[in-house]
Amino acid sequence: DTSVTAHGGRLPIVRLLLLSAAIMSIAYAGILGFTWTSLALGGLGLALMAAFFHRDRLAGDSRLYPRSAFDPRQPTLWGLFMIGIFFFGSITFTVYGPIMIQVLHGARPITGGILVAVESISWTLAALIFAGAGVALHARLIRIGAGLLVTAVAGFAFVMPTGPVWALAPLLMAAGAGFGISFGFVTQRIVAGAAADDRSRASSAIPTTQMIGYAMGAAACGIIANGFGFSEDAPVEVLETVAFWSFAAFLPAILAGAFAAMKLAGPIGERAVEAARNEG
């Protein structure tokens, strides 16, 4: 599974190949739209992803994820699941939002760029404002962040098809703020749930999970959009259908992320944070 690098480290070649193949399989399915081939490729991608996590769990000292990432009694699992599934379920606007508002609502290209920036700025401002929140507020902020993301994705499904374009701005602010007010506290609980010798793995698993969520979400977007016949010259009725389902189809995933947030903000997360504080 691994090979020794020039610096004496171990490179998990087989697991990285499994992960890459999983993402590429689902990405290629996105090009094909709704076909039996795309269904098979999507299933293959999920199986390869499961094989990656299975091998990593058994990999010993060379594993990429901490042991607690596979234990439902620890906040590490719930926090990483929350991050991965929220990034998976909220990527649609970044991928298709700008082009959708151009072809559906006649907006200029710069409008899409500004709206994407609104989400990023909202994330940054919310993170700065709530960074110093007291420990007693952390669980509440995680729940509020999850609620804002559920609201944003549901709102996109109804606003994107018919407009108005300006109504997308508060939804993007909600999505950005949802991540901004909670992300730091989520990562804190992810790391706190890992054993002392595993906390560096827990920390590095956060951006890895984030990127996996982004990649899988972007590929899934392609399956939905192409499956419903998205193109710049498609009839308005087709474009409206694509605009609705490109967001609505991800609502179950977002709700699953909200469930993970509730678990993370509950006693499981509170106990881990308290234990880590006592260790310090």
PDB file of C-alpha atoms in Angstrom:
ATOM      1  CA  ASP A   1       0.000   0.000   0.000  1.00  0.00           C
ATOM      2  CA  THR A   2       2.874   2.369   0.747  1.00  0.00           C
ATOM      3  CA  SER A   3       6.311   3.217  -0.605  1.00  0.00           C
ATOM      4  CA  VAL A   4       9.145   4.918   1.228  1.00  0.00           C
ATOM      5  CA  THR A   5       9.972   8.448   0.050  1.00  0.00           C
ATOM      6  CA  ALA A   6      13.421  10.022  -0.133  1.00  0.00           C
ATOM      7  CA  HIS A   7      12.838  11.577   3.297  1.00  0.00           C
ATOM      8  CA  GLY A   8      11.914   8.290   4.954  1.00  0.00           C
ATOM      9  CA  GLY A   9       8.165   8.916   4.960  1.00  0.00           C
ATOM     10  CA  ARG A  10       5.591   6.547   3.549  1.00  0.00           C
ATOM     11  CA  LEU A  11       3.482   7.440   0.552  1.00  0.00           C
ATOM     12  CA  PRO A  12       0.091   5.660   0.516  1.00  0.00           C
ATOM     13  CA  ILE A  13       0.109   4.926  -3.194  1.00  0.00           C
ATOM     14  CA  VAL A  14      -2.749   2.413  -3.334  1.00  0.00           C
ATOM     15  CA  ARG A  15      -5.057   4.578  -1.228  1.00  0.00           C
ATOM     16  CA  LEU A  16      -4.287   7.680  -3.251  1.00  0.00           C
ATOM     17  CA  LEU A  17      -4.992   5.758  -6.443  1.00  0.00           C
ATOM     18  CA  LEU A  18      -8.296   4.534  -5.015  1.00  0.00           C
ATOM     19  CA  LEU A  19      -9.266   8.059  -4.007  1.00  0.00           C
ATOM     20  CA  SER A  20      -8.284   9.534  -7.375  1.00  0.00           C
ATOM     21  CA  ALA A  21     -10.083   6.792  -9.283  1.00  0.00           C
ATOM     22  CA  ALA A  22     -13.226   7.307  -7.185  1.00  0.00           C
ATOM     23  CA  ILE A  23     -13.371  11.024  -7.963  1.00  0.00           C
ATOM     24  CA  MET A  24     -12.534  10.541 -11.643  1.00  0.00           C
ATOM     25  CA  SER A  25     -15.185   7.840 -11.998  1.00  0.00           C
ATOM     26  CA  ILE A  26     -17.923  10.081 -10.605  1.00  0.00           C
ATOM     27  CA  ALA A  27     -16.613  13.083 -12.569  1.00  0.00           C
ATOM     28  CA  TYR A  28     -16.837  11.125 -15.833  1.00  0.00           C
ATOM     29  CA  ALA A  29     -20.348  10.011 -14.908  1.00  0.00           C
ATOM     30  CA  GLY A  30     -21.208  13.719 -14.677  1.00  0.00           C
ATOM     31  CA  ILE A  31     -20.349  14.197 -18.342  1.00  0.00           C
ATOM     32  CA  LEU A  32     -22.739  11.439 -19.412  1.00  0.00           C
ATOM     33  CA  GLY A  33     -25.836  12.617 -17.543  1.00  0.00           C
ATOM     34  CA  PHE A  34     -28.613  10.108 -16.767  1.00  0.00           C
ATOM     35  CA  THR A  35     -27.518   6.853 -18.414  1.00  0.00           C
ATOM     36  CA  TRP A  36     -26.898   3.313 -17.240  1.00  0.00           C
ATOM     37  CA  THR A  37     -23.198   3.924 -17.812  1.00  0.00           C
ATOM     38  CA  SER A  38     -23.197   6.996 -15.585  1.00  0.00           C
ATOM     39  CA  LEU A  39     -25.098   5.052 -12.921  1.00  0.00           C
ATOM     40  CA  ALA A  40     -22.483   2.289 -13.061  1.00  0.00           C
ATOM     41  CA  LEU A  41     -19.630   4.781 -12.918  1.00  0.00           C
ATOM     42  CA  GLY A  42     -21.219   6.577  -9.985  1.00  0.00           C
ATOM     43  CA  GLY A  43     -21.628   3.308  -8.120  1.00  0.00           C
ATOM     44  CA  LEU A  44     -18.049   2.358  -8.937  1.00  0.00           C
ATOM     45  CA  GLY A  45     -16.859   5.700  -7.608  1.00  0.00           C
ATOM     46  CA  LEU A  46     -18.681   5.211  -4.315  1.00  0.00           C
ATOM     47  CA  ALA A  47     -17.288   1.670  -4.004  1.00  0.00           C
ATOM     48  CA  LEU A  48     -13.752   2.922  -4.618  1.00  0.00           C
ATOM     49  CA  MET A  49     -14.257   5.646  -2.030  1.00  0.00           C
ATOM     50  CA  ALA A  50     -15.426   3.043   0.491  1.00  0.00           C
ATOM     51  CA  ALA A  51     -12.370   0.921  -0.338  1.00  0.00           C
ATOM     52  CA  PHE A  52     -10.121   3.952   0.275  1.00  0.00           C
ATOM     53  CA  PHE A  53     -11.549   4.523   3.749  1.00  0.00           C
ATOM     54  CA  HIS A  54     -11.496   0.803   4.559  1.00  0.00           C
ATOM     55  CA  ARG A  55      -7.818   0.476   3.657  1.00  0.00           C
ATOM     56  CA  ASP A  56      -6.976   3.666   5.497  1.00  0.00           C
ATOM     57  CA  ARG A  57      -8.671   2.444   8.667  1.00  0.00           C
ATOM     58  CA  LEU A  58      -6.440  -0.659   8.598  1.00  0.00           C
ATOM     59  CA  ALA A  59      -3.244   1.105   7.547  1.00  0.00           C
ATOM     60  CA  GLY A  60      -1.632   1.517  10.956  1.00  0.00           C
ATOM     61  CA  ASP A  61       0.923   4.282  11.321  1.00  0.00           C
ATOM     62  CA  SER A  62       0.693   5.268   7.653  1.00  0.00           C
ATOM     63  CA  ARG A  63      -3.019   6.036   7.763  1.00  0.00           C
ATOM     64  CA  LEU A  64      -4.261   9.429   6.582  1.00  0.00           C
ATOM     65  CA  TYR A  65      -7.254   9.637   8.920  1.00  0.00           C
ATOM     66  CA  PRO A  66      -7.212   9.318  12.718  1.00  0.00           C
ATOM     67  CA  ARG A  67      -8.671   6.241  14.395  1.00  0.00           C
ATOM     68  CA  SER A  68     -11.479   8.348  15.834  1.00  0.00           C
ATOM     69  CA  ALA A  69     -12.674   9.213  12.312  1.00  0.00           C
ATOM     70  CA  PHE A  70     -14.216   5.733  12.165  1.00  0.00           C
ATOM     71  CA  ASP A  71     -15.771   5.749  15.642  1.00  0.00           C
ATOM     72  CA  PRO A  72     -19.356   7.080  15.930  1.00  0.00           C
ATOM     73  CA  ARG A  73     -18.780   7.647  19.652  1.00  0.00           C
ATOM     74  CA  GLN A  74     -16.266  10.379  18.847  1.00  0.00           C
ATOM     75  CA  PRO A  75     -16.924  13.893  17.477  1.00  0.00           C
ATOM     76  CA  THR A  76     -14.141  13.407  14.928  1.00  0.00           C
ATOM     77  CA  LEU A  77     -16.355  11.200  12.783  1.00  0.00           C
ATOM     78  CA  TRP A  78     -19.355  13.534  13.012  1.00  0.00           C
ATOM     79  CA  GLY A  79     -17.288  16.658  12.383  1.00  0.00           C
ATOM     80  CA  LEU A  80     -15.512  15.253   9.339  1.00  0.00           C
ATOM     81  CA  PHE A  81     -18.786  13.905   7.973  1.00  0.00           C
ATOM     82  CA  MET A  82     -20.388  17.308   8.516  1.00  0.00           C
ATOM     83  CA  ILE A  83     -17.598  19.108   6.666  1.00  0.00           C
ATOM     84  CA  GLY A  84     -17.473  16.640   3.787  1.00  0.00           C
ATOM     85  CA  ILE A  85     -21.225  16.496   3.240  1.00  0.00           C
ATOM     86  CA  PHE A  86     -21.744  20.260   3.587  1.00  0.00           C
ATOM     87  CA  PHE A  87     -19.055  20.998   1.022  1.00  0.00           C
ATOM     88  CA  PHE A  88     -20.504  18.261  -1.177  1.00  0.00           C
ATOM     89  CA  GLY A  89     -24.006  19.694  -0.920  1.00  0.00           C
ATOM     90  CA  SER A  90     -23.222  23.397  -1.261  1.00  0.00           C
ATOM     91  CA  ILE A  91     -20.878  23.480  -4.259  1.00  0.00           C
ATOM     92  CA  THR A  92     -23.606  23.879  -6.909  1.00  0.00           C
ATOM     93  CA  PHE A  93     -23.661  27.674  -6.966  1.00  0.00           C
ATOM     94  CA  THR A  94     -19.892  27.889  -7.384  1.00  0.00           C
ATOM     95  CA  VAL A  95     -20.013  25.441 -10.303  1.00  0.00           C
ATOM     96  CA  TYR A  96     -23.219  26.443 -12.110  1.00  0.00           C
ATOM     97  CA  GLY A  97     -24.537  29.585 -10.429  1.00  0.00           C
ATOM     98  CA  PRO A  98     -22.825  32.222 -12.592  1.00  0.00           C
ATOM     99  CA  ILE A  99     -23.757  30.571 -15.904  1.00  0.00           C
ATOM    100  CA  MET A 100     -27.314  29.888 -14.726  1.00  0.00           C
ATOM    101  CA  ILE A 101     -28.030  33.503 -13.869  1.00  0.00           C
ATOM    102  CA  GLN A 102     -26.671  34.530 -17.273  1.00  0.00           C
ATOM    103  CA  VAL A 103     -28.739  32.139 -19.383  1.00  0.00           C
ATOM    104  CA  LEU A 104     -31.890  32.250 -17.215  1.00  0.00           C
ATOM    105  CA  HIS A 105     -31.978  35.874 -16.085  1.00  0.00           C
ATOM    106  CA  GLY A 106     -29.789  37.717 -18.580  1.00  0.00           C
ATOM    107  CA  ALA A 107     -27.307  38.831 -15.916  1.00  0.00           C
ATOM    108  CA  ARG A 108     -23.857  40.019 -16.908  1.00  0.00           C
ATOM    109  CA  PRO A 109     -20.856  37.744 -16.200  1.00  0.00           C
ATOM    110  CA  ILE A 110     -19.567  40.153 -13.564  1.00  0.00           C
ATOM    111  CA  THR A 111     -22.777  39.663 -11.575  1.00  0.00           C
ATOM    112  CA  GLY A 112     -21.981  35.995 -11.090  1.00  0.00           C
ATOM    113  CA  GLY A 113     -18.476  36.844  -9.953  1.00  0.00           C
ATOM    114  CA  ILE A 114     -19.788  39.369  -7.444  1.00  0.00           C
ATOM    115  CA  LEU A 115     -22.289  36.866  -6.039  1.00  0.00           C
ATOM    116  CA  VAL A 116     -19.591  34.214  -5.591  1.00  0.00           C
ATOM    117  CA  ALA A 117     -17.498  36.825  -3.780  1.00  0.00           C
ATOM    118  CA  VAL A 118     -20.447  37.634  -1.498  1.00  0.00           C
ATOM    119  CA  GLU A 119     -20.329  34.102  -0.098  1.00  0.00           C
ATOM    120  CA  SER A 120     -16.567  34.244   0.489  1.00  0.00           C
ATOM    121  CA  ILE A 121     -16.729  37.666   2.136  1.00  0.00           C
ATOM    122  CA  SER A 122     -19.607  36.567   4.363  1.00  0.00           C
ATOM    123  CA  TRP A 123     -17.598  33.526   5.468  1.00  0.00           C
ATOM    124  CA  THR A 124     -14.591  35.704   6.347  1.00  0.00           C
ATOM    125  CA  LEU A 125     -16.579  38.365   8.192  1.00  0.00           C
ATOM    126  CA  ALA A 126     -18.588  35.813  10.171  1.00  0.00           C
ATOM    127  CA  ALA A 127     -15.419  33.958  11.140  1.00  0.00           C
ATOM    128  CA  LEU A 128     -13.819  37.187  12.365  1.00  0.00           C
ATOM    129  CA  ILE A 129     -16.890  38.314  14.279  1.00  0.00           C
ATOM    130  CA  PHE A 130     -17.464  35.017  16.092  1.00  0.00           C
ATOM    131  CA  ALA A 131     -13.856  33.869  16.519  1.00  0.00           C
ATOM    132  CA  GLY A 132     -13.791  35.083  20.119  1.00  0.00           C
ATOM    133  CA  ALA A 133     -17.125  33.561  21.132  1.00  0.00           C
ATOM    134  CA  GLY A 134     -17.134  31.967  24.577  1.00  0.00           C
ATOM    135  CA  VAL A 135     -17.027  28.199  24.961  1.00  0.00           C
ATOM    136  CA  ALA A 136     -20.658  28.186  26.106  1.00  0.00           C
ATOM    137  CA  LEU A 137     -21.727  29.468  22.675  1.00  0.00           C
ATOM    138  CA  HIS A 138     -19.782  27.018  20.504  1.00  0.00           C
ATOM    139  CA  ALA A 139     -22.448  24.323  20.331  1.00  0.00           C
ATOM    140  CA  ARG A 140     -25.154  26.869  19.576  1.00  0.00           C
ATOM    141  CA  LEU A 141     -23.080  28.434  16.796  1.00  0.00           C
ATOM    142  CA  ILE A 142     -22.506  25.016  15.207  1.00  0.00           C
ATOM    143  CA  ARG A 143     -26.261  24.443  15.166  1.00  0.00           C
ATOM    144  CA  ILE A 144     -26.965  27.922  13.792  1.00  0.00           C
ATOM    145  CA  GLY A 145     -24.360  27.435  11.070  1.00  0.00           C
ATOM    146  CA  ALA A 146     -25.983  24.188  10.000  1.00  0.00           C
ATOM    147  CA  GLY A 147     -29.413  25.834   9.971  1.00  0.00           C
ATOM    148  CA  LEU A 148     -28.154  28.662   7.776  1.00  0.00           C
ATOM    149  CA  LEU A 149     -26.740  26.192   5.250  1.00  0.00           C
ATOM    150  CA  VAL A 150     -29.987  24.214   5.093  1.00  0.00           C
ATOM    151  CA  THR A 151     -31.902  27.463   4.571  1.00  0.00           C
ATOM    152  CA  ALA A 152     -29.501  28.651   1.864  1.00  0.00           C
ATOM    153  CA  VAL A 153     -29.577  25.481  -0.242  1.00  0.00           C
ATOM    154  CA  ALA A 154     -33.368  25.195   0.033  1.00  0.00           C
ATOM    155  CA  GLY A 155     -33.676  28.855  -0.921  1.00  0.00           C
ATOM    156  CA  PHE A 156     -31.451  28.438  -3.972  1.00  0.00           C
ATOM    157  CA  ALA A 157     -33.732  25.691  -5.283  1.00  0.00           C
ATOM    158  CA  PHE A 158     -36.695  28.090  -5.385  1.00  0.00           C
ATOM    159  CA  VAL A 159     -34.997  31.401  -6.212  1.00  0.00           C
ATOM    160  CA  MET A 160     -32.588  30.295  -8.942  1.00  0.00           C
ATOM    161  CA  PRO A 161     -35.240  29.091 -11.450  1.00  0.00           C
ATOM    162  CA  THR A 162     -37.422  32.225 -11.372  1.00  0.00           C
ATOM    163  CA  GLY A 163     -35.341  34.938  -9.702  1.00  0.00           C
ATOM    164  CA  PRO A 164     -35.011  37.712  -8.862  1.00  0.00           C
ATOM    165  CA  VAL A 165     -31.211  37.651  -9.028  1.00  0.00           C
ATOM    166  CA  TRP A 166     -30.841  40.049  -6.100  1.00  0.00           C
ATOM    167  CA  ALA A 167     -32.579  37.509  -3.842  1.00  0.00           C
ATOM    168  CA  LEU A 168     -29.606  35.186  -4.282  1.00  0.00           C
ATOM    169  CA  ALA A 169     -27.366  37.599  -2.357  1.00  0.00           C
ATOM    170  CA  PRO A 170     -28.917  37.025   1.115  1.00  0.00           C
ATOM    171  CA  LEU A 171     -28.902  33.280   0.494  1.00  0.00           C
ATOM    172  CA  LEU A 172     -25.202  33.406  -0.365  1.00  0.00           C
ATOM    173  CA  MET A 173     -24.603  35.510   2.727  1.00  0.00           C
ATOM    174  CA  ALA A 174     -26.388  32.846   4.777  1.00  0.00           C
ATOM    175  CA  ALA A 175     -24.303  30.061   3.219  1.00  0.00           C
ATOM    176  CA  GLY A 176     -21.031  31.909   3.801  1.00  0.00           C
ATOM    177  CA  ALA A 177     -21.987  32.893   7.340  1.00  0.00           C
ATOM    178  CA  GLY A 178     -23.089  29.328   8.066  1.00  0.00           C
ATOM    179  CA  PHE A 179     -19.579  28.118   7.403  1.00  0.00           C
ATOM    180  CA  GLY A 180     -17.906  31.156   8.954  1.00  0.00           C
ATOM    181  CA  ILE A 181     -19.570  31.124  12.348  1.00  0.00           C
ATOM    182  CA  SER A 182     -19.161  27.396  12.904  1.00  0.00           C
ATOM    183  CA  PHE A 183     -16.125  26.101  10.995  1.00  0.00           C
ATOM    184  CA  GLY A 184     -13.542  26.965  13.647  1.00  0.00           C
ATOM    185  CA  PHE A 185     -15.529  25.304  16.418  1.00  0.00           C
ATOM    186  CA  VAL A 186     -16.218  22.252  14.263  1.00  0.00           C
ATOM    187  CA  THR A 187     -12.500  21.787  13.614  1.00  0.00           C
ATOM    188  CA  GLN A 188     -11.790  22.217  17.324  1.00  0.00           C
ATOM    189  CA  ARG A 189     -14.107  19.319  18.154  1.00  0.00           C
ATOM    190  CA  ILE A 190     -12.735  17.165  15.358  1.00  0.00           C
ATOM    191  CA  VAL A 191      -9.217  17.476  16.783  1.00  0.00           C
ATOM    192  CA  ALA A 192     -10.380  17.175  20.399  1.00  0.00           C
ATOM    193  CA  GLY A 193     -12.008  13.833  19.627  1.00  0.00           C
ATOM    194  CA  ALA A 194      -8.751  12.284  18.429  1.00  0.00           C
ATOM    195  CA  ALA A 195      -6.164  10.622  20.646  1.00  0.00           C
ATOM    196  CA  ALA A 196      -3.122  12.734  21.502  1.00  0.00           C
ATOM    197  CA  ASP A 197      -0.904  10.867  19.018  1.00  0.00           C
ATOM    198  CA  ASP A 198      -3.553  11.210  16.309  1.00  0.00           C
ATOM    199  CA  ARG A 199      -4.378  14.913  16.492  1.00  0.00           C
ATOM    200  CA  SER A 200      -2.059  15.941  13.672  1.00  0.00           C
ATOM    201  CA  ARG A 201      -3.857  13.413  11.461  1.00  0.00           C
ATOM    202  CA  ALA A 202      -7.215  14.789  12.571  1.00  0.00           C
ATOM    203  CA  SER A 203      -6.109  18.304  11.687  1.00  0.00           C
ATOM    204  CA  SER A 204      -4.779  17.335   8.257  1.00  0.00           C
ATOM    205  CA  ALA A 205      -7.902  15.255   7.552  1.00  0.00           C
ATOM    206  CA  ILE A 206     -10.042  18.402   7.639  1.00  0.00           C
ATOM    207  CA  PRO A 207      -8.821  19.994   4.363  1.00  0.00           C
ATOM    208  CA  THR A 208      -8.590  16.529   2.789  1.00  0.00           C
ATOM    209  CA  THR A 209     -12.254  15.877   3.579  1.00  0.00           C
ATOM    210  CA  GLN A 210     -13.178  19.368   2.402  1.00  0.00           C
ATOM    211  CA  MET A 211     -11.533  18.799  -0.986  1.00  0.00           C
ATOM    212  CA  ILE A 212     -13.125  15.343  -1.334  1.00  0.00           C
ATOM    213  CA  GLY A 213     -16.516  16.912  -0.665  1.00  0.00           C
ATOM    214  CA  TYR A 214     -15.913  19.652  -3.221  1.00  0.00           C
ATOM    215  CA  ALA A 215     -14.741  17.202  -5.887  1.00  0.00           C
ATOM    216  CA  MET A 216     -17.560  14.727  -5.360  1.00  0.00           C
ATOM    217  CA  GLY A 217     -20.135  17.517  -5.221  1.00  0.00           C
ATOM    218  CA  ALA A 218     -18.904  19.107  -8.444  1.00  0.00           C
ATOM    219  CA  ALA A 219     -19.065  15.723 -10.168  1.00  0.00           C
ATOM    220  CA  ALA A 220     -22.580  15.099  -8.856  1.00  0.00           C
ATOM    221  CA  CYS A 221     -23.626  18.556 -10.118  1.00  0.00           C
ATOM    222  CA  GLY A 222     -22.513  17.522 -13.575  1.00  0.00           C
ATOM    223  CA  ILE A 223     -24.609  14.366 -13.461  1.00  0.00           C
ATOM    224  CA  ILE A 224     -27.724  16.345 -12.508  1.00  0.00           C
ATOM    225  CA  ALA A 225     -27.240  19.271 -14.885  1.00  0.00           C
ATOM    226  CA  ASN A 226     -26.318  17.147 -17.894  1.00  0.00           C
ATOM    227  CA  GLY A 227     -28.984  14.615 -17.054  1.00  0.00           C
ATOM    228  CA  PHE A 228     -31.683  17.289 -17.269  1.00  0.00           C
ATOM    229  CA  GLY A 229     -30.269  18.639 -20.531  1.00  0.00           C
ATOM    230  CA  PHE A 230     -28.403  21.758 -19.445  1.00  0.00           C
ATOM    231  CA  SER A 231     -26.896  23.879 -22.221  1.00  0.00           C
ATOM    232  CA  GLU A 232     -26.731  27.592 -22.923  1.00  0.00           C
ATOM    233  CA  ASP A 233     -29.302  27.346 -25.719  1.00  0.00           C
ATOM    234  CA  ALA A 234     -31.713  24.957 -23.954  1.00  0.00           C
ATOM    235  CA  PRO A 235     -35.386  26.036 -23.654  1.00  0.00           C
ATOM    236  CA  VAL A 236     -36.300  28.103 -20.614  1.00  0.00           C
ATOM    237  CA  GLU A 237     -38.394  25.263 -19.183  1.00  0.00           C
ATOM    238  CA  VAL A 238     -35.375  22.945 -19.270  1.00  0.00           C
ATOM    239  CA  LEU A 239     -33.115  25.555 -17.688  1.00  0.00           C
ATOM    240  CA  GLU A 240     -35.616  26.169 -14.891  1.00  0.00           C
ATOM    241  CA  THR A 241     -35.808  22.431 -14.202  1.00  0.00           C
ATOM    242  CA  VAL A 242     -32.014  22.190 -14.086  1.00  0.00           C
ATOM    243  CA  ALA A 243     -31.824  25.238 -11.809  1.00  0.00           C
ATOM    244  CA  PHE A 244     -34.283  23.670  -9.374  1.00  0.00           C
ATOM    245  CA  TRP A 245     -32.894  20.132  -9.210  1.00  0.00           C
ATOM    246  CA  SER A 246     -29.240  21.208  -9.157  1.00  0.00           C
ATOM    247  CA  PHE A 247     -29.954  22.468  -5.649  1.00  0.00           C
ATOM    248  CA  ALA A 248     -32.970  20.465  -4.497  1.00  0.00           C
ATOM    249  CA  ALA A 249     -31.237  17.143  -5.181  1.00  0.00           C
ATOM    250  CA  PHE A 250     -28.614  18.033  -2.582  1.00  0.00           C
ATOM    251  CA  LEU A 251     -31.078  18.811   0.198  1.00  0.00           C
ATOM    252  CA  PRO A 252     -31.004  15.250   1.624  1.00  0.00           C
ATOM    253  CA  ALA A 253     -27.218  15.509   1.879  1.00  0.00           C
ATOM    254  CA  ILE A 254     -27.448  18.917   3.547  1.00  0.00           C
ATOM    255  CA  LEU A 255     -29.987  17.579   6.028  1.00  0.00           C
ATOM    256  CA  ALA A 256     -27.643  14.673   6.786  1.00  0.00           C
ATOM    257  CA  GLY A 257     -24.924  17.254   7.445  1.00  0.00           C
ATOM    258  CA  ALA A 258     -27.273  19.092   9.793  1.00  0.00           C
ATOM    259  CA  PHE A 259     -27.885  15.840  11.678  1.00  0.00           C
ATOM    260  CA  ALA A 260     -24.116  15.398  12.044  1.00  0.00           C
ATOM    261  CA  ALA A 261     -23.912  18.988  13.316  1.00  0.00           C
ATOM    262  CA  MET A 262     -26.481  18.207  16.003  1.00  0.00           C
ATOM    263  CA  LYS A 263     -24.440  15.181  17.091  1.00  0.00           C
ATOM    264  CA  LEU A 264     -21.237  17.242  17.098  1.00  0.00           C
ATOM    265  CA  ALA A 265     -22.857  20.019  19.139  1.00  0.00           C
ATOM    266  CA  GLY A 266     -24.323  17.547  21.609  1.00  0.00           C
ATOM    267  CA  PRO A 267     -22.830  15.602  24.526  1.00  0.00           C
ATOM    268  CA  ILE A 268     -20.362  13.736  22.263  1.00  0.00           C
ATOM    269  CA  GLY A 269     -18.649  16.968  21.286  1.00  0.00           C
ATOM    270  CA  GLU A 270     -18.941  18.601  24.701  1.00  0.00           C
ATOM    271  CA  ARG A 271     -17.249  15.677  26.453  1.00  0.00           C
ATOM    272  CA  ALA A 272     -14.358  15.616  23.985  1.00  0.00           C
ATOM    273  CA  VAL A 273     -13.703  19.343  24.327  1.00  0.00           C
ATOM    274  CA  GLU A 274     -13.805  19.113  28.111  1.00  0.00           C
ATOM    275  CA  ALA A 275     -11.419  16.134  28.100  1.00  0.00           C
ATOM    276  CA  ALA A 276      -8.990  17.948  25.797  1.00  0.00           C
ATOM    277  CA  ARG A 277      -9.134  21.033  28.020  1.00  0.00           C
ATOM    278  CA  ASN A 278      -8.367  18.939  31.095  1.00  0.00           C
ATOM    279  CA  GLU A 279      -5.388  17.369  29.305  1.00  0.00           C
ATOM    280  CA  GLY A 280      -4.015  20.820  28.590  1.00  0.00           C
TER     281      GLY A 280
END
